[in-house]
Amino acid sequence: MARRARPTPFGGLSSKNLPYVEVLRRVSLSNPSEEESWKKVFFPLKTWKHKGKVSAFLKDAFEALWEKGGMKAKFQEIMERMHGHKFKEVVVTGHSFGGGVASLVAYDIVASGFLKKDKVTLFTLGQTMVGDKAFAEDYEKQVTDSYRIVRKGDFVAHLPGVVFGYEYNGKEIYYYEPGMDSDGESGFRTCERKDIKKEKCSGGQVEPVGFKQNEEYFNENVESFGKNCK
């Protein structure tokens, strides 16, 4: 397993005039002190505004960015501006830790009544685990169109693990070819939460996995790709 990790996430809302927010968080696993910092990202699990418990770090990031950082207010402003329009749909997206924050945002949009569940879609890349089983079960009732894209060999998508009280949320789109090669019809499969640990999904991998694979998705370095998003 790789000994060094530098997952740098970003998250955002896709809709006209909605800002992207870059969440920078670099963690090195090359020494014990940094490993302690890594643990603080996931522990302890904390109760949040909706059901279940979630990562303390992701909860704090959600509150700082979405609730106190102006994103929620901007979102409400745009929804009010679009009032009366027949079509309203929001796509929420994020990478790595940013994917975890994006999951909380999508959940809050539906659970708080901003939009109906059929108008909210989540796509994440190499997303970390977010919360416990109670969170995951209610999340899937709220965000019914939720897709975690995971490439072969990406270890970050399995942090910190079910053994530590976490649970996967949403459907997994698993790209099982090393370079994410796909013709749009093959090269990937959809896995329900209950099947993620099975052989044909990402949790059943026996090949070496690491952190490096979290940096690149669809032949793009996600850290570089998201730097100019505002």
Coordinates of C-alpha atoms in Angstrom, one line a residue:
M1 CA 0.0 0.0 0.0
A2 CA 1.2 3.5 -0.7
R3 CA 2.6 5.4 2.2
R4 CA 1.9 8.9 1.1
A5 CA -1.4 10.5 0.5
R6 CA -2.2 13.9 -0.8
P7 CA -5.9 13.9 -1.6
T8 CA -6.9 17.4 -2.4
P9 CA -10.7 17.6 -2.7
F10 CA -13.0 20.1 -4.3
G11 CA -16.8 20.3 -4.2
G12 CA -19.4 22.3 -5.9
L13 CA -22.9 22.8 -7.1
S14 CA -23.6 22.8 -10.9
S15 CA -26.2 25.3 -11.9
K16 CA -26.0 28.7 -13.5
N17 CA -24.2 31.2 -11.3
L18 CA -23.6 28.7 -8.5
P19 CA -20.0 28.9 -7.3
Y20 CA -17.6 26.1 -7.0
V21 CA -15.8 25.9 -3.7
E22 CA -12.3 24.4 -3.4
V23 CA -11.6 22.7 -0.1
L24 CA -7.9 22.2 0.4
R25 CA -6.8 19.5 2.8
R26 CA -3.5 17.7 2.3
V27 CA -2.5 14.8 4.5
S28 CA 0.8 12.9 4.4
L29 CA 1.0 9.4 5.8
S30 CA 4.8 9.4 5.8
N31 CA 5.1 10.0 9.6
P32 CA 3.1 9.2 12.7
S33 CA 2.2 12.8 13.5
E34 CA 0.5 13.1 10.1
E35 CA -1.3 9.8 10.7
E36 CA -2.8 11.3 13.8
S37 CA -4.1 14.2 11.7
W38 CA -5.6 11.7 9.3
K39 CA -7.4 10.0 12.1
K40 CA -8.9 13.3 13.2
V41 CA -10.6 13.7 9.9
F42 CA -12.7 10.6 10.5
F43 CA -13.0 10.4 14.3
P44 CA -15.1 10.8 16.2
L45 CA -18.4 10.4 14.3
K46 CA -20.7 13.3 15.2
T47 CA -24.4 13.9 15.1
W48 CA -25.4 16.4 12.5
K49 CA -28.6 18.3 11.6
H50 CA -30.3 15.3 9.9
K51 CA -30.2 11.6 10.6
G52 CA -27.2 9.5 11.6
K53 CA -23.6 10.5 12.5
V54 CA -21.0 11.8 10.1
S55 CA -17.2 12.5 10.1
A56 CA -16.5 15.5 12.4
F57 CA -14.2 17.0 9.7
L58 CA -16.9 16.7 7.0
K59 CA -19.5 18.1 9.3
D60 CA -17.4 21.1 10.1
A61 CA -16.5 21.7 6.4
F62 CA -20.2 21.4 5.5
E63 CA -21.2 24.0 8.1
A64 CA -18.3 26.3 7.2
L65 CA -18.9 26.2 3.5
W66 CA -22.6 25.6 3.0
E67 CA -24.3 27.1 6.0
K68 CA -21.9 29.9 7.1
G69 CA -19.8 30.4 4.0
G70 CA -22.5 31.8 1.7
M71 CA -23.2 28.9 -0.5
K72 CA -26.6 28.1 1.0
A73 CA -27.6 31.7 0.8
K74 CA -26.5 31.9 -2.8
F75 CA -28.4 28.7 -3.6
Q76 CA -31.6 30.1 -2.0
E77 CA -31.2 33.3 -3.9
I78 CA -31.0 31.4 -7.2
M79 CA -33.9 29.2 -6.4
E80 CA -36.0 32.3 -5.6
R81 CA -34.9 33.9 -8.9
M82 CA -36.0 30.7 -10.8
H83 CA -39.4 30.6 -9.0
G84 CA -42.1 29.9 -11.5
H85 CA -39.8 28.2 -14.0
K86 CA -41.0 24.8 -15.0
F87 CA -37.5 23.2 -15.0
K88 CA -35.3 23.2 -11.9
E89 CA -32.6 20.6 -11.4
V90 CA -29.3 20.7 -9.5
V91 CA -26.2 18.5 -9.9
V92 CA -23.9 18.4 -6.9
T93 CA -20.4 17.2 -7.4
G94 CA -17.1 16.8 -5.6
H95 CA -13.8 14.9 -5.3
S96 CA -12.3 12.9 -2.4
F97 CA -13.2 14.8 0.8
G98 CA -15.0 17.3 -1.3
G99 CA -17.2 14.5 -2.5
G100 CA -18.1 13.8 1.2
V101 CA -19.1 17.4 1.7
A102 CA -21.1 17.3 -1.6
S103 CA -23.0 14.4 -0.2
L104 CA -24.0 16.4 2.9
V105 CA -25.0 19.3 0.7
A106 CA -27.2 17.2 -1.6
Y107 CA -28.8 15.5 1.5
D108 CA -29.5 18.9 3.0
I109 CA -31.0 20.4 -0.2
V110 CA -33.6 17.6 -0.3
A111 CA -34.2 17.1 3.5
S112 CA -34.6 20.8 4.0
G113 CA -37.2 21.0 1.3
F114 CA -35.3 23.3 -1.2
L115 CA -36.0 20.8 -4.0
K116 CA -37.7 17.5 -4.5
K117 CA -35.5 14.5 -4.6
D118 CA -36.1 13.9 -8.3
K119 CA -34.5 17.3 -9.0
V120 CA -31.2 16.6 -7.2
T121 CA -28.4 14.4 -8.6
L122 CA -25.0 13.7 -7.0
F123 CA -21.9 12.7 -8.8
T124 CA -18.6 12.3 -6.9
L125 CA -15.1 11.1 -7.8
G126 CA -13.1 9.0 -5.4
Q127 CA -15.3 10.1 -2.5
T128 CA -14.3 9.2 1.0
M129 CA -16.9 7.5 3.3
V130 CA -19.1 10.0 5.1
G131 CA -21.1 8.6 8.0
D132 CA -22.6 5.6 9.7
K133 CA -25.2 3.2 8.6
A134 CA -28.1 5.3 9.9
F135 CA -26.8 8.2 7.8
A136 CA -26.3 6.1 4.7
E137 CA -29.8 4.5 4.9
D138 CA -31.6 7.9 5.3
Y139 CA -29.3 9.5 2.8
E140 CA -30.4 7.0 0.1
K141 CA -34.1 7.8 0.8
Q142 CA -33.4 11.5 0.3
V143 CA -30.8 11.5 -2.5
T144 CA -32.1 8.8 -4.8
D145 CA -29.9 9.8 -7.8
S146 CA -26.5 9.4 -6.1
Y147 CA -23.5 8.1 -7.9
R148 CA -20.0 7.6 -6.4
I149 CA -17.6 7.1 -9.3
V150 CA -14.7 4.9 -8.2
R151 CA -11.7 3.9 -10.3
K152 CA -9.8 0.6 -9.9
G153 CA -7.0 0.9 -7.3
D154 CA -8.4 4.0 -5.5
F155 CA -8.0 3.3 -1.8
V156 CA -9.4 6.7 -0.6
A157 CA -12.9 5.7 -1.6
H158 CA -12.8 3.0 1.2
L159 CA -11.6 5.3 4.0
P160 CA -11.9 4.8 6.9
G161 CA -13.8 1.5 6.5
V162 CA -16.9 -0.3 7.6
V163 CA -14.9 -1.8 10.5
F164 CA -14.8 1.7 12.1
G165 CA -18.5 2.3 12.0
Y166 CA -18.7 3.9 8.6
E167 CA -21.0 2.9 5.7
Y168 CA -20.9 3.6 1.9
N169 CA -23.7 6.0 0.7
G170 CA -25.4 5.9 -2.7
K171 CA -24.7 3.7 -5.8
E172 CA -21.2 3.0 -6.9
I173 CA -20.1 3.3 -10.5
Y174 CA -17.0 1.2 -10.6
Y175 CA -14.5 1.6 -13.4
Y176 CA -12.6 -1.7 -13.4
E177 CA -10.1 -1.0 -16.1
P178 CA -6.8 0.4 -14.8
G179 CA -7.0 3.5 -17.0
M180 CA -10.7 3.9 -16.7
D181 CA -11.0 2.9 -20.4
S182 CA -14.6 2.8 -21.5
D183 CA -16.6 3.1 -24.7
G184 CA -19.6 4.4 -22.7
E185 CA -21.2 1.0 -22.6
S186 CA -18.5 -1.2 -21.0
G187 CA -15.6 -0.9 -18.7
F188 CA -17.7 0.0 -15.7
R189 CA -20.5 -1.5 -13.6
T190 CA -23.1 -0.1 -11.2
C191 CA -23.0 -1.5 -7.6
E192 CA -25.6 -1.1 -4.9
R193 CA -24.4 -0.4 -1.4
K194 CA -24.9 -3.9 -0.2
D195 CA -22.8 -5.3 -3.1
I196 CA -19.7 -3.0 -2.9
K197 CA -17.6 -5.6 -1.0
K198 CA -18.4 -8.3 -3.6
E199 CA -15.8 -9.4 -6.1
K200 CA -17.0 -7.4 -9.1
C201 CA -17.2 -4.1 -7.2
S202 CA -14.4 -1.8 -5.8
G203 CA -14.5 -3.3 -2.3
G204 CA -13.7 -6.7 -3.7
Q205 CA -10.3 -5.8 -5.2
V206 CA -7.4 -8.0 -4.4
E207 CA -4.8 -6.1 -6.5
P208 CA -2.6 -3.5 -4.8
V209 CA -4.5 -0.3 -4.0
G210 CA -3.2 3.1 -3.0
F211 CA -3.7 6.8 -2.8
K212 CA -2.1 7.8 -6.1
Q213 CA -5.1 6.6 -8.0
N214 CA -7.3 9.1 -6.2
E215 CA -5.5 12.0 -7.9
E216 CA -6.5 11.2 -11.5
Y217 CA -10.0 10.5 -12.9
F218 CA -10.9 10.3 -16.6
N219 CA -7.3 11.2 -17.5
E220 CA -7.4 14.5 -15.6
N221 CA -5.5 15.4 -12.5
V222 CA -8.4 16.4 -10.4
E223 CA -6.4 18.7 -8.1
S224 CA -5.1 20.7 -11.1
F225 CA -8.5 20.5 -12.9
G226 CA -10.3 22.1 -10.0
K227 CA -7.9 24.9 -9.2
N228 CA -9.5 27.5 -11.3
C229 CA -13.0 26.8 -10.3
K230 CA -14.6 29.8 -8.5

